[in-house]
Amino acid sequence: MIQNHPEKLHDSKRIEKAIELAKKAHEGQFRKTGEPYIVHPLAVKKILEEWGMDEDTIIAGILHDTVEDTPLTLEEIKKEFGESVAFLVDGVTKLSTARNGMRDIDTYLPATRDNFLRLMIALGDDIRVLIIKLADRLHNLRTLSALPPDKQKKVAKETLEVFAPLADRLNMGLLRVELADLSFKYVDPRRYEELKNLLEKYNKSAAKSLQKIEEEITESLKKEKIKFEISGRVKSVYSLHKKLAKHNQNMGEIYDLIALRIIVEDITSCYLVLGLIHSLYTPMNGRIKDYIAMPKQNGYQSLHTTVITKDKRIIEFQIRTKEMHEYAERGLAASFYYNEQKLTENYKKGKIEHLPTNLLWITELQMTAARLREGKKVDLKKLKINLFADKIFVYTPKGDIIDLPNGALPLDFAYKLHSEIGDHVVGVKINGKMSNLNKKLEQGDVVEILTSKNQTPKSSWLDKIFTPHAREKLTRALRLLNHSEPKRLKKRKQKK
Ligand code: MN
């Protein structure tokens, strides 16, 4: 068995004091679920403990909503719990207010339209702020059913677009899966159920042959005296949804519906196991990935191979050490656990932390934040932070974040909001100025779509669209509109 983290011993007196203070501060406040408000900060505390976070982070988690929503001040928190806790609470507060207009961080950040980048830099010097925010979001999602349906969708969509990818960038695999699947259930309940059933059926039908494979592997590895653990992993609903979209809904092209994970003691054993698997089953061409020698950008390490078994099943194997496994599931939080001592000391000394993993972008954010506070000039454009490869984040005038692929145009934005909006576009304002539909959107743009009830979709718009999603919506609308002349439409599309 892989050992869970031993229950960590915290200074229970400090934590108890924080709980008492939070209880008093939130007295008389209630959650949408009808429960007393304190239930929420306590749930956040529990999540942070499960992630193995340090005491200051846990205390800040307990107090994370007090400064924004109660009379308690930052000064009082600083007096009671010290600089570090106050800094974290302040960061979480700024993060939530920053999301509603991005005003607070203006104090030390130069003007840039890239709000998302500014946001990341503002909290970059202590990534624990982000971890508290993720725990906060996780509990809010777990209790999302208490909110009205339109709010549910909004929170769930934002989670899919911002927080789940962030969890992925921090290599917090378990969190990413939970955030994504919880959200997807609200964003597209029908599709969620459909895919969930499909996965269950598939796993059921594969259960017998999986068991046989496990037995074969076990026998072979025992012969070689390799210590190991083997377990099946179920693909998450949302990742299946995304993969199907990438492969034109063709299930036959999804090779990792079933995966078996083999966890061994050291790196040499990983490669040994890979060889043994290939001697038992036929590996598929081009499907062997060595993420041990070449880790993913988020630090993920493992060997992957897809094989065809004797009964013609396609199965993916993931082979890794215990440490790699721990890191794949808990990511940044796992590094904090192992490096807490060092980190805490360095924070006390005010040193910038160089993370033990290859999460270099975090170090870069930390250094940038420090430079900005010292009043030094920073060229934000030169930052090599590629948090979300090929993605841009733009904003509605109300401040909602919409993610689009790099290269997206105003109509893509409009159709992403709603097909009703897309179908009736008459113009677009970008950052408050009238613009045209050919204008490529840029990171951080504030996009306002102007619509008119009398407008109808135009076939000329097909040239002003970048995303397959918008193209599909527009094509459908055009077909409905001119279903008497489908041939003309078809020709036009081919010409493109
Ligand atoms: Mn909260």
Coordinates of C-alpha atoms and ligand atoms in Angstrom, one line a residue:
M1 CA 0.0 0.0 0.0
I2 CA 1.1 3.5 -0.7
Q3 CA 1.2 5.2 2.6
N4 CA -1.0 8.2 3.2
H5 CA 0.5 11.2 4.8
P6 CA 0.6 10.7 8.5
E7 CA -1.7 13.1 10.3
K8 CA 0.4 16.1 10.8
L9 CA 0.6 17.7 14.2
H10 CA -0.3 21.3 14.2
D11 CA -0.2 23.8 16.9
S12 CA -3.8 23.2 17.8
K13 CA -4.0 26.2 20.1
R14 CA -3.3 28.6 17.2
I15 CA -5.8 26.8 15.0
E16 CA -8.4 26.7 17.7
K17 CA -8.0 30.4 18.2
A18 CA -8.5 31.0 14.5
I19 CA -11.6 28.9 14.5
E20 CA -13.0 30.9 17.5
L21 CA -12.2 34.2 15.8
A22 CA -13.8 33.1 12.5
K23 CA -16.9 31.8 14.3
K24 CA -17.3 35.1 16.1
A25 CA -16.7 37.1 12.9
H26 CA -19.2 35.1 10.8
E27 CA -21.8 35.0 13.6
G28 CA -25.3 35.5 12.1
Q29 CA -24.2 34.8 8.5
F30 CA -25.5 31.9 6.6
R31 CA -24.6 29.9 3.5
K32 CA -27.0 29.5 0.6
T33 CA -27.4 25.9 1.9
G34 CA -29.0 27.4 5.0
E35 CA -26.1 26.3 7.2
P36 CA -24.2 28.7 9.4
Y37 CA -21.4 30.4 7.4
I38 CA -18.6 28.9 9.5
V39 CA -19.2 25.5 7.9
H40 CA -17.5 26.8 4.8
P41 CA -14.2 28.0 6.3
L42 CA -14.0 24.8 8.3
A43 CA -14.5 22.8 5.2
V44 CA -11.7 24.8 3.5
K45 CA -9.5 24.1 6.6
K46 CA -10.1 20.3 6.2
I47 CA -9.2 20.3 2.5
L48 CA -6.0 22.2 3.2
E49 CA -5.1 19.7 5.9
E50 CA -5.8 16.8 3.5
W51 CA -3.4 18.4 1.1
G52 CA -0.8 18.5 3.8
M53 CA -0.4 22.3 3.9
D54 CA 1.5 24.1 6.6
E55 CA -0.2 25.7 9.6
D56 CA -0.1 29.3 8.4
T57 CA -1.9 28.3 5.3
I58 CA -4.5 26.4 7.3
I59 CA -5.1 29.3 9.6
A60 CA -5.4 31.7 6.6
G61 CA -7.9 29.2 5.1
I62 CA -10.0 29.4 8.3
L63 CA -10.0 33.2 8.1
H64 CA -10.1 33.6 4.3
D65 CA -13.5 35.2 4.1
T66 CA -13.3 37.4 7.2
V67 CA -11.7 40.5 5.9
E68 CA -14.0 40.8 2.9
D69 CA -17.2 39.8 4.6
T70 CA -16.9 40.7 8.3
P71 CA -15.8 43.6 10.5
L72 CA -12.5 41.7 11.2
T73 CA -9.5 43.7 9.9
L74 CA -6.2 42.6 8.5
E75 CA -4.4 44.5 11.4
E76 CA -6.2 42.3 13.9
I77 CA -5.2 39.2 12.1
K78 CA -1.6 40.3 11.9
K79 CA -1.6 41.0 15.6
E80 CA -3.1 37.6 16.5
F81 CA -1.4 35.4 14.0
G82 CA 1.6 37.2 12.5
E83 CA 2.7 38.6 9.2
S84 CA 2.6 35.5 7.2
V85 CA -1.1 34.6 7.9
A86 CA -2.1 38.2 7.3
F87 CA -0.3 38.2 4.0
L88 CA -2.1 35.1 2.9
V89 CA -5.5 36.3 3.9
D90 CA -4.8 39.6 2.2
G91 CA -3.8 37.8 -1.0
V92 CA -7.0 35.7 -1.1
T93 CA -9.1 38.8 -0.5
K94 CA -7.3 40.7 -3.2
L95 CA -7.7 37.7 -5.5
S96 CA -11.5 37.7 -5.1
T97 CA -11.8 41.5 -5.4
A98 CA -9.4 41.5 -8.3
R99 CA -11.7 39.2 -10.1
N100 CA -14.4 41.7 -9.9
G101 CA -12.7 44.6 -11.6
M102 CA -9.0 44.1 -10.9
R103 CA -8.7 47.4 -9.1
D104 CA -6.8 46.5 -5.9
I105 CA -3.7 45.2 -7.5
D106 CA -3.3 48.5 -9.4
T107 CA -1.4 49.9 -6.5
Y108 CA 1.9 48.3 -7.5
L109 CA 1.4 46.9 -10.9
P110 CA 1.9 48.9 -14.0
A111 CA -1.0 49.3 -16.4
T112 CA -1.5 46.3 -18.6
R113 CA -4.6 45.0 -20.1
D114 CA -3.7 41.5 -19.3
N115 CA -5.7 41.2 -16.1
F116 CA -5.1 37.5 -15.8
L117 CA -1.4 37.9 -15.9
R118 CA -1.6 40.7 -13.4
L119 CA -3.7 38.5 -11.2
M120 CA -1.1 35.8 -11.3
I121 CA 1.7 38.2 -10.6
A122 CA -0.1 39.7 -7.7
L123 CA -0.3 36.4 -6.0
G124 CA 2.9 35.0 -7.5
D125 CA 5.2 35.7 -4.6
D126 CA 3.3 33.3 -2.4
I127 CA 1.7 30.5 -4.3
R128 CA 0.0 29.4 -1.1
V129 CA -2.6 32.1 -1.8
L130 CA -3.6 30.2 -4.9
I131 CA -3.8 26.9 -3.1
I132 CA -6.2 28.5 -0.5
K133 CA -8.3 29.8 -3.4
L134 CA -8.4 26.4 -5.0
A135 CA -9.6 24.8 -1.7
D136 CA -12.2 27.5 -1.4
R137 CA -13.4 26.9 -5.0
L138 CA -13.5 23.1 -4.4
H139 CA -15.8 23.5 -1.4
N140 CA -18.0 26.0 -3.2
L141 CA -18.4 23.5 -6.1
R142 CA -19.2 20.6 -3.8
T143 CA -22.0 22.7 -2.4
L144 CA -23.0 24.3 -5.7
S145 CA -26.5 22.8 -5.8
A146 CA -27.6 25.3 -3.3
L147 CA -27.2 28.2 -5.7
P148 CA -29.8 29.3 -8.4
P149 CA -29.3 27.6 -11.7
D150 CA -27.8 30.6 -13.6
K151 CA -25.2 31.1 -10.9
Q152 CA -24.4 27.4 -10.9
K153 CA -23.6 27.5 -14.6
K154 CA -21.5 30.6 -14.2
V155 CA -19.4 29.3 -11.4
A156 CA -19.0 25.9 -13.0
K157 CA -18.0 27.4 -16.4
E158 CA -15.4 29.6 -14.7
T159 CA -14.0 26.6 -12.9
L160 CA -13.6 24.7 -16.1
E161 CA -11.9 27.6 -17.8
V162 CA -9.7 28.9 -15.1
F163 CA -9.3 26.8 -12.0
A164 CA -9.2 23.3 -13.4
P165 CA -6.4 24.2 -15.9
L166 CA -4.6 25.9 -13.0
A167 CA -4.8 22.7 -10.9
D168 CA -3.4 21.0 -14.0
R169 CA -0.5 23.4 -14.2
L170 CA 0.2 22.8 -10.6
N171 CA 0.1 19.0 -11.4
M172 CA -2.7 18.6 -8.8
G173 CA -4.2 15.7 -10.6
L174 CA -6.9 14.6 -8.1
L175 CA -8.1 18.2 -7.7
R176 CA -8.2 18.8 -11.4
V177 CA -10.4 15.7 -12.0
E178 CA -12.8 16.6 -9.1
L179 CA -13.1 20.3 -10.2
A180 CA -13.6 19.4 -13.8
D181 CA -16.2 16.6 -13.3
L182 CA -18.1 18.6 -10.7
S183 CA -18.3 21.6 -13.0
F184 CA -19.1 19.7 -16.2
K185 CA -22.1 18.2 -14.5
Y186 CA -23.6 21.7 -14.2
V187 CA -22.4 23.0 -17.5
D188 CA -23.8 20.2 -19.6
P189 CA -25.8 17.8 -17.4
R190 CA -27.1 15.6 -20.3
R191 CA -23.7 15.1 -21.8
Y192 CA -22.2 14.4 -18.4
E193 CA -24.7 11.6 -17.7
E194 CA -24.3 10.2 -21.2
L195 CA -20.6 9.9 -20.9
K196 CA -20.6 8.7 -17.4
N197 CA -22.9 5.8 -18.3
L198 CA -20.7 5.1 -21.3
L199 CA -17.6 4.9 -19.2
E200 CA -19.3 2.7 -16.6
K201 CA -20.6 0.3 -19.3
Y202 CA -17.2 0.2 -20.9
N203 CA -15.4 -0.5 -17.7
K204 CA -17.9 -3.2 -16.8
S205 CA -17.4 -5.0 -20.1
A206 CA -13.6 -4.8 -19.6
A207 CA -13.6 -6.0 -16.0
K208 CA -12.9 -9.6 -16.7
S209 CA -10.1 -9.2 -19.2
L210 CA -8.6 -6.5 -17.0
Q211 CA -8.5 -9.0 -14.1
K212 CA -6.7 -11.5 -16.4
I213 CA -4.2 -9.0 -17.4
E214 CA -3.5 -8.0 -13.8
E215 CA -2.9 -11.7 -13.1
E216 CA -0.5 -12.1 -16.0
I217 CA 1.4 -9.0 -15.0
T218 CA 1.6 -10.0 -11.4
E219 CA 3.0 -13.4 -12.2
S220 CA 5.6 -11.9 -14.6
L221 CA 6.7 -9.2 -12.2
K222 CA 6.9 -11.6 -9.2
K223 CA 9.2 -13.8 -11.2
E224 CA 11.5 -10.9 -11.7
K225 CA 11.2 -10.1 -8.0
I226 CA 10.0 -6.6 -8.6
K227 CA 8.0 -4.9 -5.8
F228 CA 5.0 -3.2 -7.2
E229 CA 1.3 -2.2 -6.8
I230 CA -1.1 -2.4 -9.6
S231 CA -4.5 -0.6 -9.9
G232 CA -6.9 0.5 -12.5
R233 CA -7.7 4.1 -13.1
V234 CA -11.0 5.3 -14.4
K235 CA -10.9 8.1 -17.0
S236 CA -12.7 11.2 -15.9
V237 CA -15.9 12.2 -17.6
Y238 CA -14.6 15.6 -18.6
S239 CA -11.3 14.4 -20.0
L240 CA -13.2 11.9 -22.1
H241 CA -15.5 14.7 -23.3
K242 CA -12.5 16.8 -24.3
K243 CA -10.7 13.9 -26.0
L244 CA -13.9 13.0 -28.0
A245 CA -14.2 16.6 -29.2
K246 CA -10.6 16.4 -30.4
H247 CA -11.2 13.1 -32.3
N248 CA -14.5 14.0 -34.0
Q249 CA -16.5 12.0 -31.4
N250 CA -14.8 8.8 -32.6
M251 CA -14.6 6.5 -29.6
G252 CA -12.4 4.2 -31.6
E253 CA -9.6 6.7 -31.4
I254 CA -9.6 7.0 -27.6
Y255 CA -6.9 4.6 -26.5
D256 CA -6.8 5.3 -22.8
L257 CA -10.3 4.5 -21.7
I258 CA -8.9 1.9 -19.5
A259 CA -5.5 2.4 -17.9
L260 CA -3.6 0.3 -15.5
R261 CA -1.2 1.9 -13.2
I262 CA 1.9 0.1 -11.9
I263 CA 3.7 1.8 -9.1
V264 CA 7.3 0.6 -8.3
E265 CA 10.1 1.4 -5.9
D266 CA 12.6 3.1 -8.2
I267 CA 13.2 4.4 -11.7
T268 CA 15.2 1.3 -12.9
S269 CA 12.1 -0.8 -12.1
C270 CA 9.9 1.5 -14.2
Y271 CA 11.9 0.7 -17.3
L272 CA 12.1 -3.0 -16.4
V273 CA 8.3 -3.2 -16.1
L274 CA 7.9 -1.4 -19.4
G275 CA 10.1 -4.1 -21.1
L276 CA 8.2 -6.9 -19.4
I277 CA 4.8 -5.5 -20.6
H278 CA 6.1 -5.2 -24.1
S279 CA 7.2 -8.8 -24.0
L280 CA 3.7 -9.9 -22.9
Y281 CA 1.6 -7.7 -25.3
T282 CA 2.0 -5.9 -28.5
P283 CA 2.9 -2.2 -28.1
M284 CA 1.1 0.2 -30.4
N285 CA 3.2 2.2 -32.7
G286 CA 4.0 5.7 -31.5
R287 CA 2.3 5.3 -28.2
I288 CA 5.3 4.9 -25.9
K289 CA 5.9 8.0 -23.9
D290 CA 8.9 8.6 -21.6
Y291 CA 7.8 11.3 -19.3
I292 CA 10.4 10.2 -16.8
A293 CA 13.3 11.3 -19.0
M294 CA 11.2 14.2 -20.4
P295 CA 8.7 15.3 -17.7
K296 CA 5.6 17.3 -18.8
Q297 CA 5.7 21.0 -18.3
N298 CA 3.9 20.7 -15.0
G299 CA 6.5 18.3 -13.7
Y300 CA 4.4 15.1 -14.3
Q301 CA 6.6 12.0 -14.6
S302 CA 5.6 8.5 -15.7
L303 CA 6.1 6.0 -18.5
H304 CA 3.1 5.5 -20.7
T305 CA 2.6 2.7 -23.2
T306 CA -0.5 1.5 -25.1
V307 CA -0.7 -2.2 -25.9
I308 CA -3.0 -4.6 -27.6
T309 CA -3.7 -7.6 -25.4
K310 CA -4.2 -11.2 -26.4
D311 CA -8.0 -10.7 -26.5
K312 CA -7.5 -7.6 -28.7
R313 CA -8.2 -5.0 -26.1
I314 CA -6.4 -1.7 -26.1
I315 CA -5.0 -0.8 -22.7
E316 CA -2.8 2.0 -21.5
F317 CA -0.2 1.3 -18.9
Q318 CA 1.2 4.1 -16.7
I319 CA 4.4 3.1 -14.8
R320 CA 5.9 5.3 -12.2
T321 CA 7.6 5.4 -8.8
K322 CA 5.8 6.2 -5.5
E323 CA 7.2 9.7 -5.4
M324 CA 6.1 10.4 -9.0
H325 CA 2.7 9.1 -8.2
E326 CA 2.3 11.2 -5.1
Y327 CA 3.4 14.2 -7.2
A328 CA 1.0 13.4 -10.0
E329 CA -1.9 13.4 -7.7
R330 CA -1.1 16.2 -5.3
G331 CA 1.4 18.2 -7.3
L332 CA 2.4 21.5 -5.8
A333 CA 0.8 20.6 -2.5
A334 CA 3.0 17.5 -2.3
S335 CA 6.1 19.6 -2.7
F336 CA 4.9 21.8 0.1
Y337 CA 4.5 18.8 2.3
Y338 CA 8.1 17.6 1.7
N339 CA 9.6 21.0 1.7
E340 CA 7.6 22.7 4.4
Q341 CA 10.4 23.2 6.7
K342 CA 12.6 24.9 4.1
L343 CA 9.8 27.0 2.7
T344 CA 8.6 28.3 6.1
E345 CA 12.1 29.3 7.0
N346 CA 12.6 31.1 3.7
Y347 CA 9.3 32.9 3.9
K348 CA 10.4 34.1 7.4
K349 CA 13.6 35.4 6.0
G350 CA 11.7 37.0 3.1
K351 CA 13.5 35.0 0.6
I352 CA 12.1 34.1 -2.7
E353 CA 11.5 30.4 -2.9
H354 CA 12.9 28.4 -5.7
L355 CA 10.6 25.5 -5.9
P356 CA 12.0 22.0 -5.7
T357 CA 10.0 20.8 -8.7
N358 CA 10.4 22.1 -12.2
L359 CA 7.5 24.5 -11.8
L360 CA 9.7 27.2 -13.0
W361 CA 6.9 29.5 -14.1
I362 CA 6.1 29.9 -10.4
T363 CA 9.6 31.0 -9.6
E364 CA 9.4 33.4 -12.5
L365 CA 6.2 34.9 -11.2
Q366 CA 7.7 35.3 -7.7
M367 CA 10.7 37.1 -9.0
T368 CA 8.6 39.4 -11.2
A369 CA 6.4 40.3 -8.2
A370 CA 9.4 41.1 -6.1
R371 CA 10.9 43.3 -8.8
L372 CA 7.6 45.2 -9.2
R373 CA 7.4 45.8 -5.5
E374 CA 10.9 47.1 -5.4
G375 CA 9.8 49.6 -8.0
K376 CA 11.9 48.1 -10.8
K377 CA 10.8 48.0 -14.3
V378 CA 9.5 44.8 -15.7
D379 CA 8.6 44.1 -19.3
L380 CA 5.6 41.9 -18.9
K381 CA 5.6 40.9 -22.5
K382 CA 9.0 39.3 -22.0
L383 CA 7.7 37.0 -19.4
K384 CA 7.8 33.5 -20.7
I385 CA 4.8 32.4 -18.7
N386 CA 2.9 30.0 -20.8
L387 CA 0.3 29.1 -18.3
F388 CA -2.3 28.0 -20.8
A389 CA -0.6 27.1 -24.0
D390 CA -2.4 28.6 -27.1
K391 CA -5.1 30.1 -25.0
I392 CA -6.2 33.7 -24.5
F393 CA -8.4 35.1 -21.8
V394 CA -10.7 37.9 -22.7
Y395 CA -13.4 39.6 -20.6
T396 CA -17.0 40.6 -21.0
P397 CA -17.8 44.2 -19.9
K398 CA -19.0 42.7 -16.6
G399 CA -15.7 41.1 -16.0
D400 CA -16.5 37.4 -16.7
I401 CA -13.5 35.6 -18.1
I402 CA -14.0 33.8 -21.4
D403 CA -11.2 31.5 -22.7
L404 CA -10.6 31.2 -26.4
P405 CA -7.8 29.7 -28.6
N406 CA -5.2 32.1 -29.7
G407 CA -6.4 33.5 -33.1
A408 CA -10.0 33.8 -32.1
L409 CA -12.1 36.6 -33.6
P410 CA -15.1 38.6 -32.2
L411 CA -17.7 36.2 -33.7
D412 CA -16.0 33.3 -31.9
F413 CA -16.4 35.2 -28.7
A414 CA -20.1 36.0 -29.5
Y415 CA -20.9 32.3 -30.2
K416 CA -19.0 31.2 -27.2
L417 CA -21.3 33.4 -25.1
H418 CA -24.5 32.1 -26.7
S419 CA -25.7 31.2 -30.2
E420 CA -28.5 33.7 -29.7
I421 CA -25.9 36.4 -29.3
G422 CA -23.7 35.1 -32.2
D423 CA -26.7 35.0 -34.6
H424 CA -27.6 38.7 -34.0
V425 CA -24.2 40.5 -34.1
V426 CA -24.1 43.9 -35.6
G427 CA -20.8 45.1 -34.3
V428 CA -18.1 44.8 -31.6
K429 CA -16.4 47.1 -29.2
I430 CA -13.0 46.1 -28.0
N431 CA -11.6 47.8 -25.0
G432 CA -14.4 50.4 -25.3
K433 CA -13.6 51.3 -28.9
M434 CA -15.7 50.3 -32.0
S435 CA -13.8 47.6 -33.9
N436 CA -14.5 45.2 -36.7
L437 CA -15.2 41.5 -36.9
N438 CA -11.9 40.7 -38.5
K439 CA -9.9 42.0 -35.5
K440 CA -8.0 39.2 -33.8
L441 CA -8.7 39.2 -30.1
E442 CA -5.8 39.7 -27.7
Q443 CA -5.0 38.5 -24.3
G444 CA -6.9 40.6 -21.8
D445 CA -9.2 42.4 -24.2
V446 CA -12.6 43.5 -22.9
V447 CA -15.1 42.6 -25.6
E448 CA -18.6 43.9 -26.0
I449 CA -20.8 42.4 -28.6
L450 CA -23.5 44.7 -30.1
T451 CA -26.6 42.9 -31.2
S452 CA -29.9 43.7 -32.9
K453 CA -33.0 41.6 -33.0
N454 CA -33.4 42.2 -36.7
Q455 CA -29.9 40.9 -37.6
T456 CA -29.6 37.4 -39.2
P457 CA -26.5 35.3 -39.6
K458 CA -24.5 36.0 -42.8
S459 CA -22.7 33.4 -44.9
S460 CA -19.9 35.9 -45.3
W461 CA -19.2 35.4 -41.6
L462 CA -17.7 32.0 -42.3
D463 CA -14.5 33.9 -43.2
K464 CA -14.5 35.7 -39.9
I465 CA -14.5 32.7 -37.7
F466 CA -11.7 30.8 -36.1
T467 CA -13.1 28.2 -33.8
P468 CA -14.8 25.0 -34.9
H469 CA -17.4 25.6 -32.2
A470 CA -18.5 28.9 -33.7
R471 CA -18.3 27.5 -37.2
E472 CA -20.7 24.7 -36.3
K473 CA -23.2 27.1 -34.7
L474 CA -23.1 29.5 -37.6
T475 CA -23.4 26.7 -40.2
R476 CA -26.4 25.3 -38.4
A477 CA -28.0 28.8 -38.2
L478 CA -27.4 29.3 -41.9
R479 CA -28.8 26.0 -42.8
L480 CA -32.0 26.8 -40.9
L481 CA -32.2 30.2 -42.5
N482 CA -31.7 29.1 -46.1
H483 CA -32.6 25.5 -46.0
S484 CA -34.1 26.0 -49.5
E485 CA -30.6 26.5 -50.9
P486 CA -28.3 24.1 -49.1
K487 CA -26.1 23.6 -52.2
R488 CA -25.0 27.2 -52.4
L489 CA -24.0 27.0 -48.7
K490 CA -22.0 23.9 -49.3
K491 CA -20.1 25.4 -52.2
R492 CA -19.2 28.4 -50.2
K493 CA -17.8 26.3 -47.5
Q494 CA -15.7 24.2 -49.8
K495 CA -14.3 27.3 -51.4
K496 CA -12.9 28.3 -48.1
Ligands
MN1 MN -14.8 31.3 0.6

